[in-house]
PDB file of C-alpha atoms in Angstrom:
ATOM      1  CA  MET J   1      25.595 -13.407 -62.102  1.00 53.00           C
ATOM      2  CA  ASN J   2      24.290  -9.425 -61.712  1.00 56.00           C
ATOM      3  CA  THR J   3      20.868 -10.806 -62.668  1.00 61.00           C
ATOM      4  CA  ALA J   4      20.465 -13.422 -59.965  1.00 56.00           C
ATOM      5  CA  VAL J   5      21.210 -10.328 -57.177  1.00 53.00           C
ATOM      6  CA  ASN J   6      19.312  -8.102 -58.716  1.00 59.00           C
ATOM      7  CA  ALA J   7      17.069 -10.386 -58.823  1.00 59.00           C
ATOM      8  CA  ILE J   8      17.296 -11.459 -55.024  1.00 61.00           C
ATOM      9  CA  GLY J   9      17.288  -8.022 -54.166  1.00 59.00           C
ATOM     10  CA  SER J  10      14.212  -7.230 -56.297  1.00 67.00           C
ATOM     11  CA  GLN J  11      12.267 -10.114 -54.246  1.00 70.00           C
ATOM     12  CA  ALA J  12      14.344  -8.965 -51.056  1.00 65.00           C
ATOM     13  CA  GLY J  13      11.941  -5.549 -51.492  1.00 66.00           C
ATOM     14  CA  ALA J  14       9.414  -7.431 -52.363  1.00 71.00           C
ATOM     15  CA  ILE J  15       9.121  -8.870 -49.523  1.00 75.00           C
ATOM     16  CA  LEU J  16      10.062  -6.182 -47.377  1.00 76.00           C
ATOM     17  CA  ASN J  17       7.267  -3.415 -48.817  1.00 76.00           C
ATOM     18  CA  ARG J  18       4.595  -6.178 -48.073  1.00 79.00           C
ATOM     19  CA  ASN J  19       6.019  -5.809 -44.435  1.00 78.00           C
ATOM     20  CA  ARG J  20       5.974  -2.313 -43.904  1.00 83.00           C
ATOM     21  CA  PHE J  21       2.519  -2.385 -45.742  1.00 82.00           C
ATOM     22  CA  TRP J  22       1.473  -4.869 -42.906  1.00 85.00           C
ATOM     23  CA  ASP J  23       3.388  -3.226 -40.029  1.00 87.00           C
ATOM     24  CA  ALA J  24       1.205  -0.226 -41.330  1.00 87.00           C
ATOM     25  CA  ILE J  25      -2.179  -2.504 -41.359  1.00 90.00           C
ATOM     26  CA  LEU J  26      -1.374  -3.327 -37.536  1.00 90.00           C
ATOM     27  CA  ARG J  27      -0.534   0.360 -36.126  1.00 91.00           C
ATOM     28  CA  SER J  28      -3.196   1.430 -37.532  1.00 91.00           C
ATOM     29  CA  LEU J  29      -5.937  -0.731 -35.886  1.00 93.00           C
ATOM     30  CA  THR J  30      -4.328  -0.823 -32.778  1.00 93.00           C
ATOM     31  CA  ARG J  31      -4.474   2.914 -33.096  1.00 93.00           C
ATOM     32  CA  ALA J  32      -8.117   2.719 -33.824  1.00 94.00           C
ATOM     33  CA  CYS J  33      -9.185  -0.263 -30.959  1.00 93.00           C
ATOM     34  CA  ALA J  34      -7.667   1.683 -28.323  1.00 92.00           C
ATOM     35  CA  ILE J  35      -9.336   5.526 -29.526  1.00 95.00           C
ATOM     36  CA  ILE J  36     -11.810   3.181 -29.716  1.00 95.00           C
ATOM     37  CA  VAL J  37     -12.160   2.892 -26.157  1.00 92.00           C
ATOM     38  CA  LEU J  38     -11.354   6.267 -25.249  1.00 92.00           C
ATOM     39  CA  LEU J  39     -14.557   7.341 -26.736  1.00 95.00           C
ATOM     40  CA  MET J  40     -16.343   4.874 -25.159  1.00 94.00           C
ATOM     41  CA  LEU J  41     -14.706   5.897 -21.771  1.00 91.00           C
ATOM     42  CA  GLY J  42     -15.459   9.723 -22.926  1.00 92.00           C
ATOM     43  CA  GLY J  43     -19.252   8.898 -23.904  1.00 93.00           C
ATOM     44  CA  VAL J  44     -19.753   7.327 -21.105  1.00 92.00           C
ATOM     45  CA  ILE J  45     -18.662   9.894 -18.733  1.00 92.00           C
ATOM     46  CA  VAL J  46     -20.621  12.440 -20.623  1.00 94.00           C
ATOM     47  CA  ALA J  47     -23.837  10.349 -20.613  1.00 93.00           C
ATOM     48  CA  LEU J  48     -23.623  10.692 -16.897  1.00 93.00           C
ATOM     49  CA  VAL J  49     -22.614  13.578 -16.493  1.00 93.00           C
ATOM     50  CA  GLU J  50     -25.321  15.096 -18.771  1.00 93.00           C
ATOM     51  CA  GLY J  51     -27.941  12.637 -17.161  1.00 92.00           C
ATOM     52  CA  SER J  52     -27.281  13.399 -13.383  1.00 93.00           C
ATOM     53  CA  LEU J  53     -27.503  17.272 -13.927  1.00 93.00           C
ATOM     54  CA  PRO J  54     -30.399  18.126 -13.028  1.00 92.00           C
ATOM     55  CA  ALA J  55     -30.458  15.982  -9.516  1.00 91.00           C
ATOM     56  CA  LEU J  56     -27.135  17.914  -9.024  1.00 91.00           C
ATOM     57  CA  LYS J  57     -28.610  20.831  -9.641  1.00 91.00           C
ATOM     58  CA  ALA J  58     -31.815  20.890  -7.621  1.00 91.00           C
ATOM     59  CA  TYR J  59     -29.585  19.714  -4.261  1.00 90.00           C
ATOM     60  CA  GLY J  60     -26.703  20.270  -5.019  1.00 88.00           C
ATOM     61  CA  PRO J  61     -23.786  19.645  -2.248  1.00 88.00           C
ATOM     62  CA  GLY J  62     -26.182  18.280  -0.184  1.00 89.00           C
ATOM     63  CA  PHE J  63     -27.184  14.842  -3.033  1.00 91.00           C
ATOM     64  CA  LEU J  64     -24.054  13.279  -1.250  1.00 91.00           C
ATOM     65  CA  THR J  65     -24.991  14.188   2.518  1.00 89.00           C
ATOM     66  CA  THR J  66     -28.686  13.227   3.180  1.00 89.00           C
ATOM     67  CA  GLN J  67     -30.119   9.838   3.225  1.00 87.00           C
ATOM     68  CA  THR J  68     -33.263  10.240   2.673  1.00 88.00           C
ATOM     69  CA  TRP J  69     -35.182   8.820  -1.099  1.00 90.00           C
ATOM     70  CA  ASN J  70     -38.833   9.683  -1.217  1.00 88.00           C
ATOM     71  CA  PRO J  71     -39.701   9.231  -4.877  1.00 87.00           C
ATOM     72  CA  VAL J  72     -43.856  10.634  -3.452  1.00 85.00           C
ATOM     73  CA  THR J  73     -42.427  13.243  -2.564  1.00 86.00           C
ATOM     74  CA  GLU J  74     -38.816  14.315  -5.003  1.00 86.00           C
ATOM     75  CA  ARG J  75     -36.616  14.003  -2.142  1.00 90.00           C
ATOM     76  CA  PHE J  76     -33.636  11.696  -3.120  1.00 91.00           C
ATOM     77  CA  GLY J  77     -30.317  11.880  -1.405  1.00 90.00           C
ATOM     78  CA  ALA J  78     -27.506   9.211  -1.617  1.00 92.00           C
ATOM     79  CA  ALA J  79     -25.102   9.049   0.946  1.00 93.00           C
ATOM     80  CA  ALA J  80     -26.934   6.033   2.163  1.00 93.00           C
ATOM     81  CA  PRO J  81     -26.407   3.600  -1.117  1.00 93.00           C
ATOM     82  CA  ILE J  82     -22.592   5.266  -0.794  1.00 94.00           C
ATOM     83  CA  TYR J  83     -22.207   4.474   3.328  1.00 94.00           C
ATOM     84  CA  GLY J  84     -23.749   0.787   1.993  1.00 93.00           C
ATOM     85  CA  THR J  85     -21.079   0.674  -1.209  1.00 94.00           C
ATOM     86  CA  LEU J  86     -18.015   1.583   0.300  1.00 93.00           C
ATOM     87  CA  VAL J  87     -18.882  -0.962   4.195  1.00 94.00           C
ATOM     88  CA  THR J  88     -19.484  -3.862   2.099  1.00 94.00           C
ATOM     89  CA  ALA J  89     -16.636  -3.511  -0.371  1.00 93.00           C
ATOM     90  CA  PHE J  90     -14.696  -2.666   2.515  1.00 93.00           C
ATOM     91  CA  ILE J  91     -15.691  -5.599   4.677  1.00 94.00           C
ATOM     92  CA  ALA J  92     -15.202  -7.647   1.825  1.00 94.00           C
ATOM     93  CA  MET J  93     -12.221  -7.023   0.549  1.00 94.00           C
ATOM     94  CA  LEU J  94     -11.067  -6.721   5.125  1.00 94.00           C
ATOM     95  CA  ILE J  95     -12.648 -11.091   4.969  1.00 94.00           C
ATOM     96  CA  GLY J  96     -11.230 -11.793   1.062  1.00 93.00           C
ATOM     97  CA  VAL J  97      -8.026 -10.831   0.672  1.00 94.00           C
ATOM     98  CA  PRO J  98      -6.239 -13.100   3.616  1.00 94.00           C
ATOM     99  CA  ILE J  99      -7.948 -16.164   2.780  1.00 94.00           C
ATOM    100  CA  SER J 100      -7.296 -15.615  -0.395  1.00 93.00           C
ATOM    101  CA  ILE J 101      -3.848 -15.218  -0.407  1.00 93.00           C
ATOM    102  CA  GLY J 102      -3.532 -18.247   1.967  1.00 93.00           C
ATOM    103  CA  ILE J 103      -5.310 -20.399  -0.795  1.00 93.00           C
ATOM    104  CA  ALA J 104      -2.719 -19.007  -3.231  1.00 93.00           C
ATOM    105  CA  VAL J 105       0.484 -19.898  -1.199  1.00 93.00           C
ATOM    106  CA  PHE J 106      -1.353 -23.109  -0.480  1.00 93.00           C
ATOM    107  CA  ILE J 107      -1.419 -24.457  -3.906  1.00 92.00           C
ATOM    108  CA  THR J 108       1.656 -23.279  -5.097  1.00 90.00           C
ATOM    109  CA  GLU J 109       4.013 -23.766  -2.107  1.00 88.00           C
ATOM    110  CA  LEU J 110       2.544 -26.467   0.239  1.00 89.00           C
ATOM    111  CA  CYS J 111      -0.579 -28.629  -1.433  1.00 88.00           C
ATOM    112  CA  PRO J 112       0.543 -31.905  -3.194  1.00 88.00           C
ATOM    113  CA  ARG J 113       1.195 -31.351  -6.757  1.00 86.00           C
ATOM    114  CA  PRO J 114      -1.445 -34.306  -7.696  1.00 87.00           C
ATOM    115  CA  LEU J 115      -4.513 -32.177  -5.985  1.00 88.00           C
ATOM    116  CA  ARG J 116      -3.003 -28.565  -7.280  1.00 88.00           C
ATOM    117  CA  ARG J 117      -5.104 -28.857 -10.671  1.00 88.00           C
ATOM    118  CA  PRO J 118      -8.446 -30.025  -9.145  1.00 89.00           C
ATOM    119  CA  ILE J 119      -8.442 -27.006  -6.542  1.00 89.00           C
ATOM    120  CA  SER J 120      -7.177 -24.472  -8.559  1.00 87.00           C
ATOM    121  CA  THR J 121     -10.275 -25.239 -10.673  1.00 88.00           C
ATOM    122  CA  ALA J 122     -12.398 -25.553  -8.399  1.00 88.00           C
ATOM    123  CA  ILE J 123     -11.291 -21.914  -7.375  1.00 87.00           C
ATOM    124  CA  GLU J 124     -11.745 -20.783 -10.878  1.00 84.00           C
ATOM    125  CA  LEU J 125     -15.151 -21.980 -11.402  1.00 86.00           C
ATOM    126  CA  LEU J 126     -15.997 -20.182  -8.028  1.00 86.00           C
ATOM    127  CA  ALA J 127     -15.706 -16.753 -10.867  1.00 83.00           C
ATOM    128  CA  GLY J 128     -17.677 -18.435 -13.197  1.00 84.00           C
ATOM    129  CA  ILE J 129     -20.956 -18.986 -11.116  1.00 88.00           C
ATOM    130  CA  PRO J 130     -23.514 -16.551 -11.567  1.00 89.00           C
ATOM    131  CA  SER J 131     -24.217 -13.480  -9.156  1.00 89.00           C
ATOM    132  CA  ILE J 132     -27.451 -14.186  -9.309  1.00 90.00           C
ATOM    133  CA  ILE J 133     -27.503 -17.991  -8.485  1.00 92.00           C
ATOM    134  CA  TYR J 134     -24.567 -16.382  -5.794  1.00 93.00           C
ATOM    135  CA  GLY J 135     -27.965 -13.945  -4.540  1.00 92.00           C
ATOM    136  CA  ILE J 136     -30.313 -17.112  -4.459  1.00 93.00           C
ATOM    137  CA  TRP J 137     -28.201 -18.699  -2.340  1.00 94.00           C
ATOM    138  CA  GLY J 138     -27.816 -16.382  -0.370  1.00 93.00           C
ATOM    139  CA  LEU J 139     -31.012 -15.640   0.662  1.00 92.00           C
ATOM    140  CA  PHE J 140     -32.365 -19.015   0.527  1.00 93.00           C
ATOM    141  CA  VAL J 141     -29.373 -20.755   2.427  1.00 93.00           C
ATOM    142  CA  LEU J 142     -26.353 -18.170   4.064  1.00 93.00           C
ATOM    143  CA  ALA J 143     -29.262 -15.331   5.938  1.00 93.00           C
ATOM    144  CA  PRO J 144     -31.332 -18.152   7.464  1.00 93.00           C
ATOM    145  CA  LEU J 145     -28.693 -19.669   8.752  1.00 94.00           C
ATOM    146  CA  LEU J 146     -26.900 -16.024   9.796  1.00 93.00           C
ATOM    147  CA  GLN J 147     -29.655 -15.614  11.341  1.00 92.00           C
ATOM    148  CA  ARG J 148     -30.034 -18.595  13.597  1.00 92.00           C
ATOM    149  CA  THR J 149     -26.202 -18.758  14.478  1.00 92.00           C
ATOM    150  CA  LEU J 150     -23.846 -16.339  13.753  1.00 91.00           C
ATOM    151  CA  GLN J 151     -26.643 -12.871  13.927  1.00 91.00           C
ATOM    152  CA  PRO J 152     -27.436 -13.999  17.504  1.00 92.00           C
ATOM    153  CA  ALA J 153     -23.780 -15.091  18.731  1.00 92.00           C
ATOM    154  CA  LEU J 154     -22.976 -11.631  17.666  1.00 91.00           C
ATOM    155  CA  ILE J 155     -25.057  -9.594  19.728  1.00 91.00           C
ATOM    156  CA  GLY J 156     -24.548 -11.843  22.544  1.00 90.00           C
ATOM    157  CA  ALA J 157     -21.192 -12.164  22.260  1.00 89.00           C
ATOM    158  CA  PHE J 158     -20.755  -8.328  21.960  1.00 89.00           C
ATOM    159  CA  GLN J 159     -23.829  -6.937  23.660  1.00 87.00           C
ATOM    160  CA  ASP J 160     -21.539  -5.463  26.865  1.00 86.00           C
ATOM    161  CA  VAL J 161     -19.084  -4.197  24.793  1.00 86.00           C
ATOM    162  CA  PRO J 162     -18.780  -0.214  23.777  1.00 86.00           C
ATOM    163  CA  TRP J 163     -19.112   0.858  20.405  1.00 86.00           C
ATOM    164  CA  LEU J 164     -18.975  -2.602  19.120  1.00 87.00           C
ATOM    165  CA  SER J 165     -22.225  -3.471  20.830  1.00 87.00           C
ATOM    166  CA  GLU J 166     -23.769  -0.652  18.233  1.00 88.00           C
ATOM    167  CA  LEU J 167     -21.796  -2.694  14.983  1.00 89.00           C
ATOM    168  CA  PHE J 168     -24.357  -5.744  16.467  1.00 90.00           C
ATOM    169  CA  ALA J 169     -26.980  -4.511  17.168  1.00 88.00           C
ATOM    170  CA  GLY J 170     -30.696  -5.477  16.512  1.00 83.00           C
ATOM    171  CA  PRO J 171     -32.798  -8.466  15.651  1.00 88.00           C
ATOM    172  CA  PRO J 172     -30.616 -11.337  13.826  1.00 89.00           C
ATOM    173  CA  TYR J 173     -32.773 -10.313  10.170  1.00 88.00           C
ATOM    174  CA  GLY J 174     -30.508 -12.668   8.345  1.00 90.00           C
ATOM    175  CA  ILE J 175     -30.263  -9.816   5.714  1.00 90.00           C
ATOM    176  CA  GLY J 176     -28.106  -7.045   6.156  1.00 92.00           C
ATOM    177  CA  ILE J 177     -25.368  -5.278   4.967  1.00 93.00           C
ATOM    178  CA  LEU J 178     -22.847  -8.043   6.830  1.00 93.00           C
ATOM    179  CA  THR J 179     -24.416 -11.084   4.620  1.00 94.00           C
ATOM    180  CA  ALA J 180     -24.117  -8.667   1.327  1.00 94.00           C
ATOM    181  CA  ALA J 181     -20.434  -8.054   2.883  1.00 94.00           C
ATOM    182  CA  LEU J 182     -20.265 -12.077   3.087  1.00 94.00           C
ATOM    183  CA  ILE J 183     -21.135 -12.770  -0.262  1.00 94.00           C
ATOM    184  CA  LEU J 184     -19.237 -10.112  -1.749  1.00 94.00           C
ATOM    185  CA  SER J 185     -16.377 -11.727  -0.159  1.00 94.00           C
ATOM    186  CA  ILE J 186     -17.001 -14.995  -1.487  1.00 93.00           C
ATOM    187  CA  MET J 187     -17.696 -13.715  -5.253  1.00 92.00           C
ATOM    188  CA  VAL J 188     -14.384 -11.706  -5.587  1.00 92.00           C
ATOM    189  CA  LEU J 189     -12.170 -14.294  -3.534  1.00 92.00           C
ATOM    190  CA  PRO J 190     -12.000 -16.533  -7.094  1.00 91.00           C
ATOM    191  CA  PHE J 191     -10.468 -13.773  -8.968  1.00 90.00           C
ATOM    192  CA  ILE J 192      -7.739 -12.324  -6.736  1.00 92.00           C
ATOM    193  CA  THR J 193      -6.426 -16.340  -5.211  1.00 92.00           C
ATOM    194  CA  SER J 194      -5.589 -17.034  -9.612  1.00 90.00           C
ATOM    195  CA  ILE J 195      -4.160 -14.061  -9.913  1.00 90.00           C
ATOM    196  CA  THR J 196      -2.128 -14.221  -6.864  1.00 92.00           C
ATOM    197  CA  ARG J 197      -1.516 -18.284  -7.493  1.00 91.00           C
ATOM    198  CA  ASP J 198      -0.340 -17.274 -11.243  1.00 90.00           C
ATOM    199  CA  VAL J 199       2.089 -14.377 -10.131  1.00 91.00           C
ATOM    200  CA  PHE J 200       3.810 -16.192  -6.919  1.00 91.00           C
ATOM    201  CA  GLU J 201       4.209 -18.727  -9.650  1.00 90.00           C
ATOM    202  CA  THR J 202       6.759 -16.675 -11.186  1.00 89.00           C
ATOM    203  CA  VAL J 203       9.033 -16.635  -8.196  1.00 90.00           C
ATOM    204  CA  PRO J 204      12.062 -17.851  -9.932  1.00 89.00           C
ATOM    205  CA  SER J 205      12.875 -21.835  -8.306  1.00 87.00           C
ATOM    206  CA  MET J 206      16.305 -20.636  -7.819  1.00 89.00           C
ATOM    207  CA  LEU J 207      15.424 -17.853  -5.240  1.00 88.00           C
ATOM    208  CA  LYS J 208      13.310 -20.234  -2.829  1.00 89.00           C
ATOM    209  CA  GLU J 209      15.461 -22.966  -3.416  1.00 87.00           C
ATOM    210  CA  SER J 210      18.441 -20.861  -1.872  1.00 89.00           C
ATOM    211  CA  ALA J 211      16.077 -19.884   0.806  1.00 89.00           C
ATOM    212  CA  TYR J 212      15.152 -23.115   1.443  1.00 87.00           C
ATOM    213  CA  GLY J 213      19.405 -23.804   1.705  1.00 87.00           C
ATOM    214  CA  LEU J 214      20.152 -21.083   4.366  1.00 85.00           C
ATOM    215  CA  GLY J 215      17.229 -22.751   6.872  1.00 87.00           C
ATOM    216  CA  CYS J 216      14.923 -21.286   5.499  1.00 88.00           C
ATOM    217  CA  THR J 217      11.254 -21.850   6.842  1.00 88.00           C
ATOM    218  CA  THR J 218       8.232 -22.031   4.145  1.00 88.00           C
ATOM    219  CA  TRP J 219       6.768 -18.328   6.114  1.00 90.00           C
ATOM    220  CA  GLU J 220       9.917 -16.880   6.136  1.00 90.00           C
ATOM    221  CA  VAL J 221      10.303 -17.749   1.801  1.00 90.00           C
ATOM    222  CA  VAL J 222       6.381 -16.717   1.207  1.00 90.00           C
ATOM    223  CA  ARG J 223       7.410 -13.494   3.516  1.00 89.00           C
ATOM    224  CA  HIS J 224      10.555 -12.362   2.635  1.00 89.00           C
ATOM    225  CA  ILE J 225      11.089 -13.467  -1.207  1.00 90.00           C
ATOM    226  CA  VAL J 226       7.689 -14.466  -2.230  1.00 91.00           C
ATOM    227  CA  LEU J 227       5.549 -11.261  -1.276  1.00 90.00           C
ATOM    228  CA  PRO J 228       8.125  -8.553  -2.071  1.00 88.00           C
ATOM    229  CA  TYR J 229       8.662 -10.607  -5.681  1.00 88.00           C
ATOM    230  CA  THR J 230       5.001 -10.518  -6.232  1.00 88.00           C
ATOM    231  CA  ARG J 231       3.968  -7.007  -4.911  1.00 86.00           C
ATOM    232  CA  ALA J 232       3.176  -5.512  -7.276  1.00 83.00           C
ATOM    233  CA  GLY J 233       1.107  -8.008  -8.988  1.00 85.00           C
ATOM    234  CA  VAL J 234      -0.433  -8.525  -5.863  1.00 89.00           C
ATOM    235  CA  ILE J 235      -1.674  -5.567  -5.368  1.00 87.00           C
ATOM    236  CA  GLY J 236      -3.151  -5.484  -8.699  1.00 84.00           C
ATOM    237  CA  GLY J 237      -5.509  -8.594  -7.914  1.00 88.00           C
ATOM    238  CA  VAL J 238      -6.789  -6.793  -5.197  1.00 90.00           C
ATOM    239  CA  MET J 239      -7.520  -4.012  -6.830  1.00 87.00           C
ATOM    240  CA  LEU J 240      -9.983  -6.193  -9.358  1.00 85.00           C
ATOM    241  CA  GLY J 241     -11.618  -7.810  -7.209  1.00 89.00           C
ATOM    242  CA  LEU J 242     -12.469  -4.765  -5.285  1.00 89.00           C
ATOM    243  CA  GLY J 243     -13.672  -3.310  -8.470  1.00 86.00           C
ATOM    244  CA  ARG J 244     -16.090  -6.582  -8.457  1.00 86.00           C
ATOM    245  CA  ALA J 245     -17.295  -5.693  -4.814  1.00 89.00           C
ATOM    246  CA  LEU J 246     -17.979  -1.665  -5.863  1.00 89.00           C
ATOM    247  CA  GLY J 247     -19.713  -2.743  -8.450  1.00 85.00           C
ATOM    248  CA  GLU J 248     -21.566  -6.212  -7.737  1.00 86.00           C
ATOM    249  CA  THR J 249     -25.901  -5.360  -8.343  1.00 86.00           C
ATOM    250  CA  MET J 250     -27.901  -8.670  -8.557  1.00 87.00           C
ATOM    251  CA  ALA J 251     -25.927 -10.915  -5.523  1.00 90.00           C
ATOM    252  CA  VAL J 252     -26.560  -7.446  -2.940  1.00 92.00           C
ATOM    253  CA  THR J 253     -29.727  -6.847  -3.951  1.00 91.00           C
ATOM    254  CA  PHE J 254     -30.867  -9.915  -2.689  1.00 92.00           C
ATOM    255  CA  VAL J 255     -29.304  -9.736   0.370  1.00 93.00           C
ATOM    256  CA  ILE J 256     -28.638  -6.061   1.464  1.00 93.00           C
ATOM    257  CA  GLY J 257     -31.999  -5.276   2.509  1.00 90.00           C
ATOM    258  CA  ASN J 258     -32.762  -3.008  -0.152  1.00 88.00           C
ATOM    259  CA  ALA J 259     -33.002   0.439   2.829  1.00 89.00           C
ATOM    260  CA  HIS J 260     -31.872   3.576   1.859  1.00 89.00           C
ATOM    261  CA  ARG J 261     -30.945   4.217   5.888  1.00 89.00           C
ATOM    262  CA  ILE J 262     -27.374   4.164   7.477  1.00 90.00           C
ATOM    263  CA  SER J 263     -27.603   2.346  10.801  1.00 88.00           C
ATOM    264  CA  HIS J 264     -24.843   1.732  12.612  1.00 87.00           C
ATOM    265  CA  SER J 265     -24.971  -1.743  13.245  1.00 91.00           C
ATOM    266  CA  LEU J 266     -23.570  -4.771  10.582  1.00 91.00           C
ATOM    267  CA  LEU J 267     -26.462  -6.379  10.899  1.00 92.00           C
ATOM    268  CA  ALA J 268     -29.226  -4.063   9.381  1.00 91.00           C
ATOM    269  CA  PRO J 269     -30.911  -4.065   6.288  1.00 93.00           C
ATOM    270  CA  GLY J 270     -28.873  -1.259   4.008  1.00 92.00           C
ATOM    271  CA  THR J 271     -28.276  -0.519   0.382  1.00 93.00           C
ATOM    272  CA  THR J 272     -25.378  -0.046  -2.670  1.00 93.00           C
ATOM    273  CA  ILE J 273     -25.526   2.163  -5.278  1.00 93.00           C
ATOM    274  CA  SER J 274     -25.996  -1.021  -8.233  1.00 92.00           C
ATOM    275  CA  ALA J 275     -28.767  -2.459  -5.858  1.00 91.00           C
ATOM    276  CA  SER J 276     -30.608   0.902  -5.982  1.00 91.00           C
ATOM    277  CA  ILE J 277     -30.349   1.589  -9.526  1.00 91.00           C
ATOM    278  CA  ALA J 278     -31.311  -1.463 -10.345  1.00 89.00           C
ATOM    279  CA  ASN J 279     -34.229  -1.931  -7.985  1.00 88.00           C
ATOM    280  CA  GLU J 280     -35.792   1.558  -8.989  1.00 88.00           C
ATOM    281  CA  PHE J 281     -34.546   2.368 -12.599  1.00 84.00           C
ATOM    282  CA  THR J 282     -37.610   0.856 -14.458  1.00 80.00           C
ATOM    283  CA  GLU J 283     -39.974   2.690 -12.031  1.00 83.00           C
ATOM    284  CA  ALA J 284     -38.597   5.548 -12.257  1.00 81.00           C
ATOM    285  CA  VAL J 285     -41.166   8.221 -13.170  1.00 82.00           C
ATOM    286  CA  GLY J 286     -40.165  11.787 -13.706  1.00 82.00           C
ATOM    287  CA  ASP J 287     -36.929  13.717 -14.660  1.00 86.00           C
ATOM    288  CA  LEU J 288     -35.948  14.143 -11.099  1.00 90.00           C
ATOM    289  CA  TYR J 289     -36.568  10.673 -10.422  1.00 91.00           C
ATOM    290  CA  THR J 290     -34.309   8.707 -12.986  1.00 92.00           C
ATOM    291  CA  SER J 291     -31.186  11.649 -12.973  1.00 92.00           C
ATOM    292  CA  SER J 292     -31.182  10.659  -9.613  1.00 92.00           C
ATOM    293  CA  LEU J 293     -31.116   7.561 -10.419  1.00 92.00           C
ATOM    294  CA  ILE J 294     -28.345   8.720 -12.580  1.00 93.00           C
ATOM    295  CA  ALA J 295     -26.349  10.575 -10.636  1.00 94.00           C
ATOM    296  CA  LEU J 296     -26.012   7.040  -8.813  1.00 93.00           C
ATOM    297  CA  GLY J 297     -24.237   6.121 -11.207  1.00 93.00           C
ATOM    298  CA  LEU J 298     -21.878   8.511 -11.748  1.00 94.00           C
ATOM    299  CA  ILE J 299     -20.822   8.511  -8.081  1.00 94.00           C
ATOM    300  CA  LEU J 300     -19.755   4.902  -8.786  1.00 93.00           C
ATOM    301  CA  PHE J 301     -17.842   5.747 -11.485  1.00 93.00           C
ATOM    302  CA  VAL J 302     -16.367   7.717  -9.410  1.00 92.00           C
ATOM    303  CA  ILE J 303     -15.499   6.320  -6.497  1.00 91.00           C
ATOM    304  CA  THR J 304     -14.200   3.313  -8.456  1.00 89.00           C
ATOM    305  CA  PHE J 305     -11.557   5.360 -10.229  1.00 89.00           C
ATOM    306  CA  ILE J 306     -10.405   7.332  -7.179  1.00 89.00           C
ATOM    307  CA  VAL J 307     -10.663   3.292  -5.880  1.00 85.00           C
ATOM    308  CA  LEU J 308      -8.259   2.518  -9.234  1.00 83.00           C
ATOM    309  CA  ALA J 309      -5.950   5.662  -9.423  1.00 85.00           C
ATOM    310  CA  GLY J 310      -5.033   4.988  -6.255  1.00 82.00           C
ATOM    311  CA  ALA J 311      -3.630   1.708  -6.833  1.00 80.00           C
ATOM    312  CA  ARG J 312      -1.279   3.012  -9.769  1.00 80.00           C
ATOM    313  CA  LEU J 313      -0.622   5.463  -8.058  1.00 83.00           C
ATOM    314  CA  LEU J 314       1.038   2.776  -4.836  1.00 79.00           C
ATOM    315  CA  LEU J 315       2.587   1.078  -7.350  1.00 77.00           C
ATOM    316  CA  LEU J 316       4.340   3.437  -9.042  1.00 79.00           C
ATOM    317  CA  ARG J 317       5.638   5.125  -5.352  1.00 79.00           C
ATOM    318  CA  MET J 318       6.266   1.107  -4.750  1.00 73.00           C
ATOM    319  CA  GLN J 319       8.393   0.978  -8.362  1.00 71.00           C
ATOM    320  CA  ARG J 320      10.263   4.371  -8.046  1.00 74.00           C
ATOM    321  CA  ALA J 321      11.358   2.526  -4.059  1.00 67.00           C
ATOM    322  CA  GLU J 322      12.922  -0.362  -4.998  1.00 63.00           C
ATOM    323  CA  GLY J 323      14.543   1.618  -7.358  1.00 60.00           C
ATOM    324  CA  ARG J 324      15.884   4.212  -4.661  1.00 60.00           C
ATOM    325  CA  ARG J 325      16.926   1.137  -2.913  1.00 58.00           C
TER     326      ARG J 325
END
């Protein structure tokens, strides 16, 4: 009897030791992966800072406020790319977020069940289309269409309206900041829609059924039940889409016009940080030219970091407010 008990105890001890060994291996591997990510991030930051130092030393704070970009005289300023990046991303989110949330609401609340999967698949397929395909489509299809239809209509409709007449002024080029923003809104739509749809599906059916039982309409259920319950997830999806809009390169390069100047009109050509780097990095001759392009990359990194950090702080404040309630 004692022999059997000792044998069982020895076997159990061996199993525990083996489990401890594999737990230690798993812990070490996951810690190493986390450290590698931090090292990679630190390496990117160090490379950007080191590469941009010559330009930042040469131009100082004026690099951020000057829109001159002349490789011949080696005068560079980041104002135009920063302006184009922020404006195109803002307009893209202004258009894309409501449409994405509307599609997610339709799929989860209103769409007939047999159509939910085909529509969801079609939305997800948009995310798999390469950026260059969006750019080619925008250049050869969307830009000429806007030049013939939307842009002349906007110019005619707002030509006598203060402030809006400047916002939609000039000849209809087809390409420009507005066209780039429309392309970006299409590109961020599948990301925001997919995440929003997934978080909407996590809302307990009992909550929605209870609201419907009390006589609430679909709009009231979405507004007072679904959106408050999934607010953090929706904001996370919006931030993911914003990150895509800020860093998109090829599609924007095709349709924005790549002009290093700031114009009050959304119909005028412009540029973004990513488009400027993609267009000119292979042609950069001289340390100062290359350093200026790297400085643009550093600025884009800082902008993205600020946006993501702001989103995280917003989510934390929302969670604390919910806890107090």
